[in-house]
Coordinates of C-alpha atoms in Angstrom, one line a residue:
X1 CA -65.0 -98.5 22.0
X2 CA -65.4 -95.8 19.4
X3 CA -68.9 -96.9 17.0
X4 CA -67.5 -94.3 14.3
X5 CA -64.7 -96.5 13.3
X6 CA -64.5 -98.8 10.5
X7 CA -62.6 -101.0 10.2
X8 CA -60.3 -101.8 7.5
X9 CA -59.6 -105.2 5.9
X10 CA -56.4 -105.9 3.9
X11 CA -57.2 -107.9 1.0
X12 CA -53.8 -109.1 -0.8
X13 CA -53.8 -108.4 -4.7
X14 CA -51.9 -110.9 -7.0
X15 CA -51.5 -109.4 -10.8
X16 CA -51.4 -112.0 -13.3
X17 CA -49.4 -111.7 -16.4
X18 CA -49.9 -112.7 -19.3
X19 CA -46.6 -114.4 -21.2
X20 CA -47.3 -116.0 -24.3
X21 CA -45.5 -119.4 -24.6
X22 CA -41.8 -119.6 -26.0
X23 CA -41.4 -121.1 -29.8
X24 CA -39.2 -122.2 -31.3
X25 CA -40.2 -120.5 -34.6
X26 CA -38.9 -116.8 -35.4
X27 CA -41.6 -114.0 -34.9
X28 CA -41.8 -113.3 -38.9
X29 CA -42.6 -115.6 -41.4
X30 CA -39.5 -115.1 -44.0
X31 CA -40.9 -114.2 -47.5
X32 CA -41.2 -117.3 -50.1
X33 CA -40.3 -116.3 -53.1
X34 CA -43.2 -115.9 -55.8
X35 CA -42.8 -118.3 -59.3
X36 CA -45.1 -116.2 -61.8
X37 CA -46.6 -118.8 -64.3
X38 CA -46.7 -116.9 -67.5
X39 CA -50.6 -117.0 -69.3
X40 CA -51.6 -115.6 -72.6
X41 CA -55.4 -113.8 -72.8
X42 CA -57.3 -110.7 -73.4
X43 CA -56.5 -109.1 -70.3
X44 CA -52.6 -110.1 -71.0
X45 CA -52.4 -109.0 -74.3
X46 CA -54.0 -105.6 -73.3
X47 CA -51.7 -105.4 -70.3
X48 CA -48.8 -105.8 -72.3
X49 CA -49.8 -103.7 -75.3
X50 CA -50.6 -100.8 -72.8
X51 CA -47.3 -101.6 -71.5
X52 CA -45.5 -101.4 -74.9
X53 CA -46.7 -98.3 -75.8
X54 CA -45.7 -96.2 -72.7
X55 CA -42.7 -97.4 -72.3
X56 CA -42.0 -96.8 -76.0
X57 CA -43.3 -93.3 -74.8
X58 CA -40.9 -92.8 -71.7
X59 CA -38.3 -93.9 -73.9
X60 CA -38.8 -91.8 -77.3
X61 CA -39.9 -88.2 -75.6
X62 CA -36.7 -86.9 -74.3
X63 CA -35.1 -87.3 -77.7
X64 CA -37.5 -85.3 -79.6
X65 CA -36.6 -81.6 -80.2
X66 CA -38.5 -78.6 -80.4
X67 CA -37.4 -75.0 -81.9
X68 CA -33.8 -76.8 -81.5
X69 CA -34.1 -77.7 -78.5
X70 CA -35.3 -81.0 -76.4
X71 CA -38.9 -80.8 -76.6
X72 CA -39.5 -82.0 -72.9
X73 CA -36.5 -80.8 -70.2
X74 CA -37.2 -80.5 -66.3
X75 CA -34.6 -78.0 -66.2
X76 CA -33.9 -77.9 -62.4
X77 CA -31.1 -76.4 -62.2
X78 CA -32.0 -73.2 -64.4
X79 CA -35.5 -73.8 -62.4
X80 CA -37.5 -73.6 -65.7
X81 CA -39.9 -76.7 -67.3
X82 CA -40.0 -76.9 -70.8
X83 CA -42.8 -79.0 -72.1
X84 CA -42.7 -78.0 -76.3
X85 CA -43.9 -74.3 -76.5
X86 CA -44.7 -74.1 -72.9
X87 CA -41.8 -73.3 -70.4
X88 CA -42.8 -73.6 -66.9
X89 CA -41.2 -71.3 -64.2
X90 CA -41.4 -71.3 -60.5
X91 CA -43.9 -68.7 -60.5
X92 CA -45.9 -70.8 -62.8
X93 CA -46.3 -73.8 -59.5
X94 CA -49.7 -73.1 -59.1
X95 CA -50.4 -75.3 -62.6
X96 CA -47.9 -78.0 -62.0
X97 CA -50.6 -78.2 -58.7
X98 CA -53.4 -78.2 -60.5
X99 CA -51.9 -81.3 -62.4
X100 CA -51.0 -83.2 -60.0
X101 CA -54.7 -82.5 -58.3
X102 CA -56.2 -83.8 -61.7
X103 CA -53.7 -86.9 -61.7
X104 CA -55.3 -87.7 -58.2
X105 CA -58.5 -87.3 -58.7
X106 CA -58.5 -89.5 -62.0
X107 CA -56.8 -92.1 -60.5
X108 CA -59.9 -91.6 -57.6
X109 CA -62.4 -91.9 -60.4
X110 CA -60.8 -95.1 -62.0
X111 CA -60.2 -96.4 -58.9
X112 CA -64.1 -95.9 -58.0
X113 CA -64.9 -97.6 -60.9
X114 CA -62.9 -100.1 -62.3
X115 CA -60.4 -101.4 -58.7
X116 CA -56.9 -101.1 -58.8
X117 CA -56.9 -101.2 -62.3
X118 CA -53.7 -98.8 -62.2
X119 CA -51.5 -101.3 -60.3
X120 CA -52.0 -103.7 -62.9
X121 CA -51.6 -102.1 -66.5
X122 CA -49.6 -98.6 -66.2
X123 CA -48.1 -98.4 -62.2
X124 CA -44.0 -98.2 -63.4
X125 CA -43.5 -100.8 -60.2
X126 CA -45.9 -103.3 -62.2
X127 CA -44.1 -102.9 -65.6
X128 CA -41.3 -102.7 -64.9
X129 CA -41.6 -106.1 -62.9
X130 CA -43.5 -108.1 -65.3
X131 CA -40.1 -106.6 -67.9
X132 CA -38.2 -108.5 -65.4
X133 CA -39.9 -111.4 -65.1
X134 CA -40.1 -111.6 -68.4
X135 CA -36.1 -112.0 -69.0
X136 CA -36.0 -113.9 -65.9
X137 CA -38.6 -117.0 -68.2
X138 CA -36.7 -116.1 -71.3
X139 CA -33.6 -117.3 -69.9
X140 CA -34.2 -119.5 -66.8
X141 CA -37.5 -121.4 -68.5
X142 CA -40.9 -121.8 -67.2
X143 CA -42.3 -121.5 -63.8
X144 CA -41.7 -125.3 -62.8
X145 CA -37.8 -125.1 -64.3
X146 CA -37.0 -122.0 -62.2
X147 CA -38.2 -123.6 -59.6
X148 CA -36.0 -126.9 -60.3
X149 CA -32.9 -124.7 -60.9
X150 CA -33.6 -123.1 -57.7
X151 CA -33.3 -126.2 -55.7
X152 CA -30.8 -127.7 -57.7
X153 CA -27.2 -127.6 -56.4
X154 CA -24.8 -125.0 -58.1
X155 CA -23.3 -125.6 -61.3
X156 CA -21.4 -123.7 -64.2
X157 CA -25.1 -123.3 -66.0
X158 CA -26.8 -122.5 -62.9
X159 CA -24.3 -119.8 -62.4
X160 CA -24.4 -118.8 -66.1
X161 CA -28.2 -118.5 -66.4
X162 CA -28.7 -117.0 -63.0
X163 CA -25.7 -114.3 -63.9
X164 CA -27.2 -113.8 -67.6
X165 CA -30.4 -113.0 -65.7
X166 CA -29.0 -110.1 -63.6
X167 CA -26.6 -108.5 -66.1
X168 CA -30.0 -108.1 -68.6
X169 CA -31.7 -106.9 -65.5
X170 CA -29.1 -104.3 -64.5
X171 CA -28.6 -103.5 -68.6
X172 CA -32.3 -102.9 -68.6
X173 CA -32.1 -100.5 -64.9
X174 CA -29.3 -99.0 -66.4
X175 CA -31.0 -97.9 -70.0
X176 CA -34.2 -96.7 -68.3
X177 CA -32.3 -95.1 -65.3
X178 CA -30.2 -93.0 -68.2
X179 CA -33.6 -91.9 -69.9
X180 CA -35.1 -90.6 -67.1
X181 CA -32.2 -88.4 -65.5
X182 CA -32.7 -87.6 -69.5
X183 CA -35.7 -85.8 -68.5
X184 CA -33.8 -83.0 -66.1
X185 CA -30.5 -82.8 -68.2
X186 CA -29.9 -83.0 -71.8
X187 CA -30.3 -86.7 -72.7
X188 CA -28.0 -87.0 -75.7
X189 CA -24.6 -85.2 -73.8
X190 CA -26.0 -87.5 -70.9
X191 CA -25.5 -91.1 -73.1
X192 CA -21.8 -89.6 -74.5
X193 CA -20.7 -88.3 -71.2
X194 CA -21.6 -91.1 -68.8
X195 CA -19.8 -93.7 -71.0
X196 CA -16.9 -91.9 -71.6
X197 CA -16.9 -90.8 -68.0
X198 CA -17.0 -87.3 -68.6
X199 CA -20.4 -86.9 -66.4
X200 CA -21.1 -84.8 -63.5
X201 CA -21.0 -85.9 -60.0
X202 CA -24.9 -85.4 -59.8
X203 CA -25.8 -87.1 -63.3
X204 CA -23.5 -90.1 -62.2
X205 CA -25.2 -90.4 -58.7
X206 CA -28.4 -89.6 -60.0
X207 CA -27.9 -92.8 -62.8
X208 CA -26.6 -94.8 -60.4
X209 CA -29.2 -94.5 -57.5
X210 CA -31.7 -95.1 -60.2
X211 CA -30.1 -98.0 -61.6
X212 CA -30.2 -99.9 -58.4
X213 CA -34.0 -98.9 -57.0
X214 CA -34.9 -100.3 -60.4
X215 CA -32.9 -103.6 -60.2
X216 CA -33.6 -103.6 -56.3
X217 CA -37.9 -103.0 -56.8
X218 CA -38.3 -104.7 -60.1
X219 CA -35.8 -107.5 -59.4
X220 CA -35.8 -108.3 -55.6
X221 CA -39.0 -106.4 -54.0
X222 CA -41.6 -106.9 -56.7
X223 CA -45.0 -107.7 -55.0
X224 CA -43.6 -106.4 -51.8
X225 CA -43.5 -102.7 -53.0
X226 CA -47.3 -103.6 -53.8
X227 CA -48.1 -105.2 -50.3
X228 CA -46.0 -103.3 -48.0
X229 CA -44.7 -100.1 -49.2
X230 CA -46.9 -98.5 -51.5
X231 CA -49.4 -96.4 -49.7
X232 CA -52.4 -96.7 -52.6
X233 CA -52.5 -100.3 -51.9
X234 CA -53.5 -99.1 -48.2
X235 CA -56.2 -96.4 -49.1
X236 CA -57.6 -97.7 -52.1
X237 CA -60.6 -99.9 -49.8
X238 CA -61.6 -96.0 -49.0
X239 CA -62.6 -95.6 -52.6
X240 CA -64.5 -99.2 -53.3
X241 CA -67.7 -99.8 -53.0
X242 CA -70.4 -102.5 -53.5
X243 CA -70.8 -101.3 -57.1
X244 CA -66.9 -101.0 -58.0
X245 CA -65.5 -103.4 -60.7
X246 CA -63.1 -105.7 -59.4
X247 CA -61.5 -108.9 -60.1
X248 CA -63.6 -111.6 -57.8
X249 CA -64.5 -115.0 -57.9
X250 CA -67.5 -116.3 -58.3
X251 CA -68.0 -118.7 -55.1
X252 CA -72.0 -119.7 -55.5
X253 CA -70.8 -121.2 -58.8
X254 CA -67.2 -122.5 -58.4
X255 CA -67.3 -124.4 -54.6
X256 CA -67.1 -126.7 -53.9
X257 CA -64.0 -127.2 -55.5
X258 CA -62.5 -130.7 -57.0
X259 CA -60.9 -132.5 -59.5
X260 CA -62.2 -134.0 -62.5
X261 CA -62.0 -135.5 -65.6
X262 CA -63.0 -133.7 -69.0
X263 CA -65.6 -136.7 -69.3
X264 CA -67.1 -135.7 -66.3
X265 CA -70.8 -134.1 -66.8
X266 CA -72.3 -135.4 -63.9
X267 CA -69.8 -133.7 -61.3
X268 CA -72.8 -131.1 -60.0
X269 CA -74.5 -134.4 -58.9
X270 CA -71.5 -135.0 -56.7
X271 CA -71.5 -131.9 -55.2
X272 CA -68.6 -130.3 -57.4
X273 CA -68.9 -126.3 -58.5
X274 CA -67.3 -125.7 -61.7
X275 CA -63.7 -124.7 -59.9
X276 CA -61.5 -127.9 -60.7
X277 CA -58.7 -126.6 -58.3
X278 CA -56.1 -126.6 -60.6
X279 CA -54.5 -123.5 -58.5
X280 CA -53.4 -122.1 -62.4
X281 CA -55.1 -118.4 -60.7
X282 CA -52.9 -118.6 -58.0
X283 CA -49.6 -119.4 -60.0
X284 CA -50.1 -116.9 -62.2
X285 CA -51.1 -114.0 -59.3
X286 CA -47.8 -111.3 -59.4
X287 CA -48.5 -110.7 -55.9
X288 CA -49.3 -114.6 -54.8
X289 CA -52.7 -114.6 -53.5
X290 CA -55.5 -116.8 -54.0
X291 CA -58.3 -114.8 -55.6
X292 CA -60.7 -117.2 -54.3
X293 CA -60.4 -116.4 -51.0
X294 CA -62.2 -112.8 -51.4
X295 CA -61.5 -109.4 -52.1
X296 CA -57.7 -108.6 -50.7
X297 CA -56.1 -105.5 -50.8
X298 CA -52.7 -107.5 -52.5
X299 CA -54.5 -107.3 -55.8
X300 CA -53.6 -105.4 -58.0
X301 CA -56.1 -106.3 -60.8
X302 CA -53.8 -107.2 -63.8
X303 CA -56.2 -109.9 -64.5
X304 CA -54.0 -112.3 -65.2
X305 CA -56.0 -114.3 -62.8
X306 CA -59.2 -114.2 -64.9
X307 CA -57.5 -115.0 -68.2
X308 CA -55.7 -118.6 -66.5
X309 CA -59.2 -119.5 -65.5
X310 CA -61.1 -118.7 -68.6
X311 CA -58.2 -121.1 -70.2
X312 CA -59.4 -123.4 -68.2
X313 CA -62.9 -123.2 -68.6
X314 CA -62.9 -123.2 -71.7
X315 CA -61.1 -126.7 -71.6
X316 CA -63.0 -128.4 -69.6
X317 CA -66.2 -126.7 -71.8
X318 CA -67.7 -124.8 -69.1
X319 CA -68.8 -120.9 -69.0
X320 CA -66.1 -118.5 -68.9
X321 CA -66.4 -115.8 -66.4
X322 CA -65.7 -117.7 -62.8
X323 CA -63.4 -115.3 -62.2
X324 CA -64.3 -112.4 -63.8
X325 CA -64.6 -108.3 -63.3
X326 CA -67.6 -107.9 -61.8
X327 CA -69.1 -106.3 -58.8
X328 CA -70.1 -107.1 -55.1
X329 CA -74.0 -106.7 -55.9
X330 CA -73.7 -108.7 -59.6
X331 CA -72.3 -111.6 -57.0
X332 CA -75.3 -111.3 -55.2
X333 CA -77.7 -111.3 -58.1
X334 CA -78.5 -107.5 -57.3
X335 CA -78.5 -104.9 -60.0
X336 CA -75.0 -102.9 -60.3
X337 CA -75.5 -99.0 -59.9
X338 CA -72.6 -97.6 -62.7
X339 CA -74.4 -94.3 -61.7
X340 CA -73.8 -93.6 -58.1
X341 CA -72.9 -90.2 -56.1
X342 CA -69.4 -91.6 -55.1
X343 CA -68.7 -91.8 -58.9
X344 CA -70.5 -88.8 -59.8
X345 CA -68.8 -86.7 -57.5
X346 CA -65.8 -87.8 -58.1
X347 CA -66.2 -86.9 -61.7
X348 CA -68.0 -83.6 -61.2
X349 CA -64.8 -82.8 -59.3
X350 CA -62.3 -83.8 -61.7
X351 CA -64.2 -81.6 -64.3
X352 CA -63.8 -78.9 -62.2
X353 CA -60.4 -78.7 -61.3
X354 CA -60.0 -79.8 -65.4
X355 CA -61.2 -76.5 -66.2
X356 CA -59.7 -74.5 -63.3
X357 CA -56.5 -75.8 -65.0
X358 CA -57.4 -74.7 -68.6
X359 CA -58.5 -71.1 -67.5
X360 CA -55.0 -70.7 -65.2
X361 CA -53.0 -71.7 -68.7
X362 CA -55.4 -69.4 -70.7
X363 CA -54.9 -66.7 -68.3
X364 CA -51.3 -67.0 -67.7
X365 CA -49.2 -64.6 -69.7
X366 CA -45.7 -65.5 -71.3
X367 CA -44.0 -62.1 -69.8
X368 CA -42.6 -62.3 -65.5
X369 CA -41.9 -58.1 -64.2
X370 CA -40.9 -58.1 -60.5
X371 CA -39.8 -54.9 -59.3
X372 CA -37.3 -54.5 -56.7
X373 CA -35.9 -50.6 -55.3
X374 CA -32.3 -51.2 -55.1
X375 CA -31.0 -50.3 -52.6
X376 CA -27.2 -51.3 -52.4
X377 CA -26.5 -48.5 -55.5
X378 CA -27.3 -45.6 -52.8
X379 CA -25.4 -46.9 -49.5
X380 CA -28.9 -48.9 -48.4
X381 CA -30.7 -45.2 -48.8
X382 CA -34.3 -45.4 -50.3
X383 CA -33.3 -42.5 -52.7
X384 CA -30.2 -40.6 -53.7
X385 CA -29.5 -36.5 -54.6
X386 CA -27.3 -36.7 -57.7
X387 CA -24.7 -33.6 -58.3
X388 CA -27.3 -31.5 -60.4
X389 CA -30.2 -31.7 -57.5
X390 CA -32.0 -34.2 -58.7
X391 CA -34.0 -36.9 -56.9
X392 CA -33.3 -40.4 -58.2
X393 CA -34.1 -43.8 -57.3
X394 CA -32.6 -47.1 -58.9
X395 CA -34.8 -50.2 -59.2
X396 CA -34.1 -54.0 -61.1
X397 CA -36.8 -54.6 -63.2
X398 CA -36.6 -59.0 -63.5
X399 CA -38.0 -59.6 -66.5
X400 CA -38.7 -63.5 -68.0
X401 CA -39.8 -64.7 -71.4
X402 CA -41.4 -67.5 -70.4
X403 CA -42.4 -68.3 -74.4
X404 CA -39.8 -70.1 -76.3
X405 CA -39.7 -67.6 -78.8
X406 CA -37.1 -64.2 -78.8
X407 CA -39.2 -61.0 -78.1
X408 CA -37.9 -57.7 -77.9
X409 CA -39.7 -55.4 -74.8
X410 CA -40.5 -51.8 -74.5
X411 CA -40.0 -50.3 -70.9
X412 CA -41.9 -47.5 -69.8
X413 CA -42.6 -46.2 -66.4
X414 CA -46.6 -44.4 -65.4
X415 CA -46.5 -41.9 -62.7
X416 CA -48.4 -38.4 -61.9
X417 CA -44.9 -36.8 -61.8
X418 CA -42.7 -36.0 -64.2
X419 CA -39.8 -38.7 -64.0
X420 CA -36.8 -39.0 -66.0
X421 CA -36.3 -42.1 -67.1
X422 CA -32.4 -43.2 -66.8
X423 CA -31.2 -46.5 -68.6
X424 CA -32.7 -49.1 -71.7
X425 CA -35.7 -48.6 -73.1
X426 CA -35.8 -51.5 -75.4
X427 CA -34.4 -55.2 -74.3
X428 CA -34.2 -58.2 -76.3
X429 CA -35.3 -61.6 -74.4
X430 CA -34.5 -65.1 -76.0
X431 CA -37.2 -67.6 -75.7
X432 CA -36.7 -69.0 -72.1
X433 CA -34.3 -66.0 -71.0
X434 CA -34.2 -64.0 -67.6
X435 CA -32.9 -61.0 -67.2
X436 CA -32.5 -58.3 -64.0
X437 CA -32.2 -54.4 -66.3
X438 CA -31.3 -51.5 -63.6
X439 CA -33.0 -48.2 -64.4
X440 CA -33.1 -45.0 -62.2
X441 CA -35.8 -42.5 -62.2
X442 CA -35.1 -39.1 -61.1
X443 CA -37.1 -36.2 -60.5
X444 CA -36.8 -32.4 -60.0
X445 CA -37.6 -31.5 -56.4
X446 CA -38.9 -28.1 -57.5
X447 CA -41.4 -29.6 -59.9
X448 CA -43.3 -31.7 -57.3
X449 CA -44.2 -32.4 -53.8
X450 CA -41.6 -34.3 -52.2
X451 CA -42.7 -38.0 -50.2
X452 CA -44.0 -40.9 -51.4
X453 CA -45.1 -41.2 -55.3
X454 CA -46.6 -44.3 -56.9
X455 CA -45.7 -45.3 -60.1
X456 CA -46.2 -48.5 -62.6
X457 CA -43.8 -49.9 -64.6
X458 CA -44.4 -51.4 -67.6
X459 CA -43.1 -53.9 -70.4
X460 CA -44.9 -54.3 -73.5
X461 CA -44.1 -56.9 -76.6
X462 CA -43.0 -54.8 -79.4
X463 CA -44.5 -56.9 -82.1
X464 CA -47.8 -57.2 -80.2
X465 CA -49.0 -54.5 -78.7
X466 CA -51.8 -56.6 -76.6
X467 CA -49.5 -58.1 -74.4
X468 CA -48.4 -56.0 -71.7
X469 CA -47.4 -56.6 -68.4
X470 CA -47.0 -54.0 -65.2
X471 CA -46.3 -53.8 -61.8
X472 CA -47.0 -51.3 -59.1
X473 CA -43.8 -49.8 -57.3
X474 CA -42.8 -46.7 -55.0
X475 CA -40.7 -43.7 -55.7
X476 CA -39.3 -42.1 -52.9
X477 CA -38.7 -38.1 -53.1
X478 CA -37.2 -37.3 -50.0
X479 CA -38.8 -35.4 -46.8

């Protein structure tokens, strides 16, 4: 028998698995539609004031003109921005950066401060679905009769309320949809051509897509494009703080929760917080939460909320201010830091990049040179030998006015050698105009070394001397 050997014992192995039990109900909850109790307050009124004005905004600017022309026009297809006197270029991306890098860090800063605050007065999404909502109650009724014609079986004034409701919607898409593809082409040819169907293929499709996002988010999606889609509503905990305003109930005075009457002065002895569940913040949430649950990253801090319960409170004669902007700390009877580094820095970095955006526009200069050799005029040879012996090179100065004023340019040329300048010296921009100018330079082989001479073109604004603009180019003189 061998005393080295082990030996080995099979132990069988059973893996369980885990399989949840079969039901009967589907795996997602369908989405129940949200009935929006309208409510009049401060926070309202101020909503839809701020509303008003912006939209009155979005709609006016593309129909005011500047020097004769539409005062704001995302030229895309001409690849040019004109925003009144300034016309933007592709060369000019780095301050369309910087502005969407000071959009950002604002909405950081407010965000930091005062919640989601964004969401619920100026995000388009919100607007534009509390516009909606707003026909929807003019011409359906109330919260509690929409949700009777709902239920209630078709009829011819079902059908003509619900189809009233959709046409004002798409009227609505449609208007708004027009005005902003007014931004990238001009708006007023837009309005003539699209309803005498004289429109482009791209101005069409571009109205159209437009048209139906609007109808589709504003009308259909609504709080979903809050919940589900948009990606702020996902990030925005990263910014909030203990100190950060938000809209929050105030649970150590409102629970317990209960009925009562108006008469009722003695409902603390029972028990009872000031919270008469009445549910009024929850009918009147956009986005269907109850507030009272906590802090949830569906609110989008319109407020409405807060103005329903104050309504309340004041009825019953209590305190206003159960639900209330106010901070994690103030809930807990600690002292709110408004000063904080989070903010600070936040702000410190949107002054920076505030005035690294000024001093790019200050420095930028309303005159584009880009020098190219041109090649193709001398069979793809760097330089040519003309008839008389001469040396000569061709070049496309690209010149842009990026002003929106005509100017009239002065071409010269800087080099150690004595070049002959061969074409315009004088050319005469538009305000917004492009131009490619050809120009040849030749020079005398016997009056200096042949290889590789630098030079510097130059274009300089007649009227103002000052404003000059060159770039560095190569002549070639042969071997």
């Amino acid at each position: 028998m061998d005393n080295n050997r082990i030996d080995i014992k099979n132990i069988p192995v059973s893996v369980e698995t885990y399989k949840p039990e079969q039901s009967s109900q589907t795996k997602y909850a369908s989405r129940d539609r949200i009935y929006v109790r309208s409510v009049k307050g401060l926070h309202q009124s101020l909503r839809r004031n701020m509303g008003f004005v912006f939209m009155a905004l979005f709609m006016l600017l593309p129909w005011i003109q500047y020097n004769g022309t539409q005062a704001i026009l995302l030229n895309i297809g001409e690849q040019k921005f004109n925003i009144f006197a300034l016309t933007l270029w592709p060369q000019d991306f780095t301050i369309l950066a910087w502005i969407f890098v000071i959009a950002a860090y604002a909405l950081f800063f407010v965000t930091a401060f005062y919640g989601r605050v964004w969401c619920g007065y100026l995000c388009p999404q919100s607007v534009w679905t509390f516009i909606f909502m707003w026909f929807e109650e003019k011409i359906q009724g109330s919260r509690n009769q929409r949700m009777t014609l709902d239920k209630a079986p078709w009829s011819l004034s079902k059908f003509a309320k619900k189809a009233l409701t959709h046409f004002c919607w798409l009227a609505f898409a449609l208007l708004t949809s027009l005005i902003f593809v007014g931004y990238f082409t001009p708006v007023g040819p837009l309005f003539i051509n699209f309803f005498t169907f004289e429109a482009g293929f791209w101005a069409v499709l571009s109205v159209l897509f437009f048209t139906l996002c609007t109808y589709g988010n504003a009308g259909w999606m609504r709080e979903i494009m809050c919940t589900h889609i948009c990606p702020y509503a996902r990030f925005q905990s990263a910014m909030f703080d203990k100190d950060t305003f938000t809209v929050a109930y105030d649970e150590q005075r409102g629970e317990n929760r209960g009925p009562r009457s108006r008469k009722d002065t003695d409902y603390k002895a029972q028990g009872l917080g000031d919270c008469i569940d009445c549910n009024l913040c929850v009918h009147v949430c956009p986005t269907g939460i109850d507030i009272r649950n906590g802090l949830q990253y569906e609110c989008i801090n319109c407020g409405a909320c807060i103005d329903a319960c104050d309504d309340t409170m004041t009825k019953m004669g209590y305190p206003t201010g159960l639900i209330s902007y106010t901070t994690e700390h103030n809930l807990k009877g600690q002292k709110t830091r408004i000063f904080r580094g989070k903010l600070i820095g936040y702000f410190l970095v949107l002054v920076l990049v505030c005035a690294a955006f000024v001093i790019n526009l200050a420095l930028r200069k309303p005159l584009e040179l880009d020098v190219m050799l041109d090649r193709g005029s001398v069979g793809g040879s760097l330089y040519r030998e003309t008839a008389s012996g001469l040396i000569e090179n061709t070049y496309r100065l690209a010149m842009i006015n990026k002003s929106q004023q005509p100017i009239t340019l002065l071409l010269s040329v800087d080099s150690a050698e004595p070049l002959q300048w061969i074409g315009p010296t004088e050319v005469s921009l538009a305000g917004g105009e492009s131009r490619d100018v050809p120009v040849s330079l030749a020079l005398d082989p016997n009056e200096a070394n042949r290889g590789r001479i630098i030079i510097r073109f130059s274009i300089t604004d007649q009227a103002n001397p000052a404003l000059t603009v060159s770039q560095e180019s190569t002549f070639f003189a042969g071997r």
